[in-house]
Coordinates of C-alpha atoms in Angstrom, one line a residue:
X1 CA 137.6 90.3 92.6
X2 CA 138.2 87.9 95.6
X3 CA 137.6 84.5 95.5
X4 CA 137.5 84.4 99.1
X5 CA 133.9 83.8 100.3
X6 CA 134.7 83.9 103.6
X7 CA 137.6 83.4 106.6
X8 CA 136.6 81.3 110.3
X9 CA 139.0 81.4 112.5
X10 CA 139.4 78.6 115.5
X11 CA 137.1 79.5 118.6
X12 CA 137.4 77.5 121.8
X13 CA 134.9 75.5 122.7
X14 CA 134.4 73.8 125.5
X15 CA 133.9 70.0 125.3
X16 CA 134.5 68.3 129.1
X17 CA 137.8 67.2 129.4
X18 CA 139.7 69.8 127.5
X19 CA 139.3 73.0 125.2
X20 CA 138.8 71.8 121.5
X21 CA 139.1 74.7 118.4
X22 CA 135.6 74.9 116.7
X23 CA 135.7 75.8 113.5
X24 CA 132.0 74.8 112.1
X25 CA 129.5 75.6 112.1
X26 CA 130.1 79.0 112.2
X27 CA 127.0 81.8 112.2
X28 CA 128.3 83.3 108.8
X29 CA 128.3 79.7 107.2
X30 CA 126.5 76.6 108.7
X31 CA 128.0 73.8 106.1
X32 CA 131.0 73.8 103.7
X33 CA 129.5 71.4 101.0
X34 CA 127.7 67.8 103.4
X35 CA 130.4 68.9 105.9
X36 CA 128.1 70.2 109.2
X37 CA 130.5 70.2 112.1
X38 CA 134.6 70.7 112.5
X39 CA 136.8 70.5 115.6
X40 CA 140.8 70.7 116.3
X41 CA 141.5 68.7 119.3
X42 CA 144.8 69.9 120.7
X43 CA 147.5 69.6 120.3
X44 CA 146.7 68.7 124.5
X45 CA 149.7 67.5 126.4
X46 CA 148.3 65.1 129.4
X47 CA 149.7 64.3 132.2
X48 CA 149.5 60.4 134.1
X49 CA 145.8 62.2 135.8
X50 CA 144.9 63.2 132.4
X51 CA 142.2 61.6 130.2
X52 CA 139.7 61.6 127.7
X53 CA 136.9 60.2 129.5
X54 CA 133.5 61.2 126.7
X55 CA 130.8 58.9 128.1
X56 CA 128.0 57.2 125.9
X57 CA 126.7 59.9 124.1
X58 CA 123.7 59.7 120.9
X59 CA 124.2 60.6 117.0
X60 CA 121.6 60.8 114.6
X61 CA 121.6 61.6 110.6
X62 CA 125.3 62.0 109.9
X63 CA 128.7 60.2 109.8
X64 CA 131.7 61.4 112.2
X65 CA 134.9 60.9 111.3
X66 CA 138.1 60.9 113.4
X67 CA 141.3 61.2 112.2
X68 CA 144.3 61.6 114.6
X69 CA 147.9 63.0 114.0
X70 CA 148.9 62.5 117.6
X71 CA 147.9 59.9 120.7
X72 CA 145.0 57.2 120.9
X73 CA 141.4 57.1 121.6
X74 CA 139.2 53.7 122.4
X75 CA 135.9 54.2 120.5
X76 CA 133.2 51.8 121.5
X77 CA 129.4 51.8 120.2
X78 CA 126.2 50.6 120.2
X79 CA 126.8 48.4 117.0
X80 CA 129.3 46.2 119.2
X81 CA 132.1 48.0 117.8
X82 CA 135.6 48.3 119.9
X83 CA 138.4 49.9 117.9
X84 CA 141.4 52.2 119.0
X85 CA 141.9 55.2 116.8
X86 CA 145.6 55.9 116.1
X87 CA 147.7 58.1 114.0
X88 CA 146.9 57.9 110.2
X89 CA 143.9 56.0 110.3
X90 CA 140.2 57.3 109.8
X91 CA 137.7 56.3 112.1
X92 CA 134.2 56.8 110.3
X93 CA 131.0 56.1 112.3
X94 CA 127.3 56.7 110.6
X95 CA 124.3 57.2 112.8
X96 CA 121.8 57.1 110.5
X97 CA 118.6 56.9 113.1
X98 CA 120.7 56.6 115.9
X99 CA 123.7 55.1 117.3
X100 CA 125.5 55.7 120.5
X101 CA 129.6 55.5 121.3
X102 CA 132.0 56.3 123.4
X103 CA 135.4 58.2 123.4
X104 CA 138.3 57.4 126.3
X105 CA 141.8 56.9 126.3
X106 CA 142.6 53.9 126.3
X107 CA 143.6 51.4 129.6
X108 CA 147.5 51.0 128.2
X109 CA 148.0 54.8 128.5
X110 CA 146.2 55.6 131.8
X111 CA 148.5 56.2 134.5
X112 CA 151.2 58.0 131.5
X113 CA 151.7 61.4 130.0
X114 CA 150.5 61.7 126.2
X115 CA 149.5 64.0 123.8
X116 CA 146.3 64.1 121.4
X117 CA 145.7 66.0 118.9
X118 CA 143.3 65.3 115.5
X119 CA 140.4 66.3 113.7
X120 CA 136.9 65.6 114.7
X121 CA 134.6 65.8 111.6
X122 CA 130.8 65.9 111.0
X123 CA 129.3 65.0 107.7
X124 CA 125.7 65.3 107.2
X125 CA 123.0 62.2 105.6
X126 CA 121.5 63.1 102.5
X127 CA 117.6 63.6 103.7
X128 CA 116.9 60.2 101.7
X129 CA 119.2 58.4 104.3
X130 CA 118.9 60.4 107.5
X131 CA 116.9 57.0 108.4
X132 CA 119.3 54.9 107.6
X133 CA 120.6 51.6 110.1
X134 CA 124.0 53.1 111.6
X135 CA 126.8 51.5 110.0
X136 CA 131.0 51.8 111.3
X137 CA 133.9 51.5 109.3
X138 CA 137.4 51.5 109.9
X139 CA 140.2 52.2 107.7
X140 CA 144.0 51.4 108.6
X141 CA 146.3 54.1 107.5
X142 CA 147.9 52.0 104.5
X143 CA 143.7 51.8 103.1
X144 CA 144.1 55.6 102.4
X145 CA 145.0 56.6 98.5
X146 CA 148.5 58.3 98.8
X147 CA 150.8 60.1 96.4
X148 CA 153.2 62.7 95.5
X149 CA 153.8 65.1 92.6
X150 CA 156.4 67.8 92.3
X151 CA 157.0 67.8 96.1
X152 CA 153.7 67.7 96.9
X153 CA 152.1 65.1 99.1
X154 CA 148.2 64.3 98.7
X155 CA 146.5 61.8 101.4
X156 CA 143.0 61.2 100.5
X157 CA 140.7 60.9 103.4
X158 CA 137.3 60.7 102.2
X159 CA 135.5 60.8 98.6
X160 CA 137.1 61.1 95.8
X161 CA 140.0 63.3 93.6
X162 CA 142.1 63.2 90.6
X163 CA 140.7 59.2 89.4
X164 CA 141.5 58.3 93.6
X165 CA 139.0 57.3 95.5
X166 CA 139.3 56.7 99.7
X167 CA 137.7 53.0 101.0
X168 CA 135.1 54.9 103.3
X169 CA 131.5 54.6 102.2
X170 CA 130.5 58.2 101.8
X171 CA 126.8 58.8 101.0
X172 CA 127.1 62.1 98.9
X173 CA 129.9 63.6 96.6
X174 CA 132.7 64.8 98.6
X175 CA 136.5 64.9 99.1
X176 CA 138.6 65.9 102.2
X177 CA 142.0 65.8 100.9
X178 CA 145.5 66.7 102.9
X179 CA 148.3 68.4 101.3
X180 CA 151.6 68.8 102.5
X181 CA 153.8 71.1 100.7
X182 CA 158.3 70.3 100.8
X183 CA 159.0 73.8 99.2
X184 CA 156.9 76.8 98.5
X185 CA 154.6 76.4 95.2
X186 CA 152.0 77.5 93.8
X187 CA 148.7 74.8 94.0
X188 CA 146.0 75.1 91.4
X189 CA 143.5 72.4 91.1
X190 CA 140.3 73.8 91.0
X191 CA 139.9 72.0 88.0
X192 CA 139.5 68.9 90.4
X193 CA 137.5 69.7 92.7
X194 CA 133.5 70.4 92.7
X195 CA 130.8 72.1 94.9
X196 CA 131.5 74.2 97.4
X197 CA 135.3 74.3 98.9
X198 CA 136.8 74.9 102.2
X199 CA 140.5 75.1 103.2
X200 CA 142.0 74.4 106.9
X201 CA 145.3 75.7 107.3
X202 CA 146.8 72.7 109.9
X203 CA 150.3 74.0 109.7
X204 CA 152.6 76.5 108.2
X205 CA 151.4 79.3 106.1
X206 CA 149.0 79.7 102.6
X207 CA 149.2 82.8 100.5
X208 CA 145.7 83.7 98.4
X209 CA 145.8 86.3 96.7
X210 CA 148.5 87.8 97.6
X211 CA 147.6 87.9 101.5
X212 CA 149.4 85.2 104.0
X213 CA 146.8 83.5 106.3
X214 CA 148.3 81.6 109.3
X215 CA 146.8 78.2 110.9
X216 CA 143.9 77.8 113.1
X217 CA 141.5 78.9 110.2
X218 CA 139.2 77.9 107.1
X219 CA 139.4 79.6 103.9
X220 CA 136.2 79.3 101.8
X221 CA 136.2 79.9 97.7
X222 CA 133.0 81.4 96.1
X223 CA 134.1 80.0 92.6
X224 CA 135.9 76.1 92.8
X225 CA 137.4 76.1 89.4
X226 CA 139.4 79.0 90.7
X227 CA 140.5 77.4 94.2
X228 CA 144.7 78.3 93.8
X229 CA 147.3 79.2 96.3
X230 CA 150.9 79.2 97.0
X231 CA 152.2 77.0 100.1
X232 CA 154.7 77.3 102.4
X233 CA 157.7 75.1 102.2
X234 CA 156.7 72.6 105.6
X235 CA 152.5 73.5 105.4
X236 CA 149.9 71.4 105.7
X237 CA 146.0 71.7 104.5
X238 CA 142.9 69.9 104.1
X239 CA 140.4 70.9 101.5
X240 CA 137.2 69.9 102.1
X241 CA 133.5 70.0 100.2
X242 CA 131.0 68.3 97.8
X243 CA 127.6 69.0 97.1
X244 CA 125.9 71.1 99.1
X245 CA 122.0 69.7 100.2
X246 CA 119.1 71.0 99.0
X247 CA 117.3 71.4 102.2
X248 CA 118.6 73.5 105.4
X249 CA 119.9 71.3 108.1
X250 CA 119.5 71.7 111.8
X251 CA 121.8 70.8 114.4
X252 CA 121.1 70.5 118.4
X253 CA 123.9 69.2 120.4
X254 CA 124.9 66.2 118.6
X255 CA 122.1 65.3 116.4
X256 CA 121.6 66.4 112.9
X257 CA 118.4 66.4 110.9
X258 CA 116.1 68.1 107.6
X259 CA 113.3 69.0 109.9
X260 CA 113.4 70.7 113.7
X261 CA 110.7 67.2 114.5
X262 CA 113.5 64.7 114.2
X263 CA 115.4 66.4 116.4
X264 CA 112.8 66.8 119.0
X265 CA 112.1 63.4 118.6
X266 CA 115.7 62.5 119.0
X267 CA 116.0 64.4 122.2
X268 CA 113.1 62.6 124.1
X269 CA 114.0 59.3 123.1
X270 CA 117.6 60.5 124.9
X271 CA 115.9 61.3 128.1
X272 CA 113.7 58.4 128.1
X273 CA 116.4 55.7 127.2
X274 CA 115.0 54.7 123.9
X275 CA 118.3 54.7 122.0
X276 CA 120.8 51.5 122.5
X277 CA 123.3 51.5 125.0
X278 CA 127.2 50.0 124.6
X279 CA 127.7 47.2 126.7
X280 CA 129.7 47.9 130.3
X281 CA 129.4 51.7 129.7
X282 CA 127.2 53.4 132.2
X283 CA 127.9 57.0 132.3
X284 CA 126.0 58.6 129.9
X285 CA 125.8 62.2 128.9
X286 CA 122.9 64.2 129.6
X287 CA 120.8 66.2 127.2
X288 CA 122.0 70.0 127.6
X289 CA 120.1 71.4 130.1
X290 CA 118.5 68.2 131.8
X291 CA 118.0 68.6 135.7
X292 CA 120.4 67.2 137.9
X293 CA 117.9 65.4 139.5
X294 CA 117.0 63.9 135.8
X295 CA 120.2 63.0 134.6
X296 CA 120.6 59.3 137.0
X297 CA 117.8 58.3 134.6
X298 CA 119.8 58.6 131.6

């Protein structure tokens, strides 16, 4: 019997400045363990006209996390916060009741070509914390628990695996864990890993049983303690999961929440201003669907 639950493949979605593949939520499976939301940004070549220009936009009730394999991206918030994202490093931002931020290349590579390419990554707030002050932490690429074994490379992005456990202040059990593989082998660690489990296939190729499956897609096990696979020699995964909520979450555009109220909440206070702004930003996103006529307001 398969241990396959399901496979999502990449879809393009659409997010201003460039095509991004969305991978969740997906209609046959909302959440992979706390994890809500997963995009593949690029790999974009950009030309010296090209940039990533994402104006002040709101969060509520979950934690994003960026991580980038390719290119730069200033992130400034409404916590003060003014950091440049680059390779290796995890960017992890927690709205709680609300924050706001910003995404944009930054000033030093306007005017060049470049390339991006990373992972953009919701996890949702336990209901207890969906309240919560917004936080921000930042963690430098050296920060991140890294090892080998037989060939095998394990970075350890967020949570915790095998006794190692990654600086970033999670607030449920969780891992997201990349593996890169020198030579083809077979991976079992099932035994390691708890809740519910999803695999992205970054690069190369992963063989379950007995079928090859190509990047671009998630893999998602029905059983953990049986998550194995053989790798190709030069692939690269992430496995990804925890323990899945009790309650059903909801998500509208970019806010998160237990109950459909918080979310209508959190789309009025949007239109009428009432979250906090970044300082020297002042081209906010509108709401989906807002007038034109509305949308100087914002």
């Amino acid at each position: 019997m398969s241990n396959l639950t399901m496979i999502i493949e990449e879809r393009p979605a659409d997010i201003g400045n460039f095509l991004v593949g969305r991978l969740l939520p997906f209609k046959g499976k909302r959440m992979v363990g706390p994890f809500i939301f997963i995009d593949h940004m690029g790999p974009v070549a950009m030309d010296a006209t090209d940039n990533v220009d994402i104006g002040p936009h709101p969060h509520i009730g979950l934690s994003t996390l960026t991580y980038l394999f390719e290119g730069a991206v200033l992130h400034r918030d409404s916590l003060g916060t003014e950091v440049e994202i680059m390779p290796g490093q995890v960017n992890w931002m927690t709205a709680g009741k609300g924050v706001v931020h910003s995404e944009r290349t930054p000033e030093r590579l306007r005017g060049t070509s470049k390339n991006l390419h990373g992972l953009q990554i919701w996890v949702a707030l336990p209901k207890a914390l969906e309240n919560m002050d917004p936080a921000f932490y930042h963690a430098e690429a050296s920060e991140l628990p890294a090892w080998e074994q037989n060939d095998v490379a394990y970075k350890l992005l967020a949570g915790t695996f095998r006794g190692h456990e990654s600086p970033i202040p999670v607030y449920s059990p969780l891992f997201l864990l990349e593996i890169t593989s020198n030579v083809r082998q077979r991976i079992d660690i099932g035994a390691d890993l708890f809740g519910e489990v999803g695999m992205y296939i970054l690069e190369g190729a992963v063989q379950c049983e007995g079928t090859w499956h190509e990047p671009k897609r998630i893999l998602v096990t029905k059983h953990t303690q049986l998550c194995a696979f053989v790798m190709e020699a030069g692939s690269t995964v992430y496995l990804f999961g925890g323990e899945p909520f009790a309650e059903e979450r909801y998500i509208y555009w970019n806010f998160v929440a237990s109950d459909l109220q918080t979310i209508e909440k959190a789309k009025a206070d949007w239109q009428n201003q009432r979250f906090p702004t970044i300082e020297g930003e002042s081209d906010p996103v509108p709401l989906p669907g807002t007038p034109p006529g509305l949308r100087q307001k914002l």
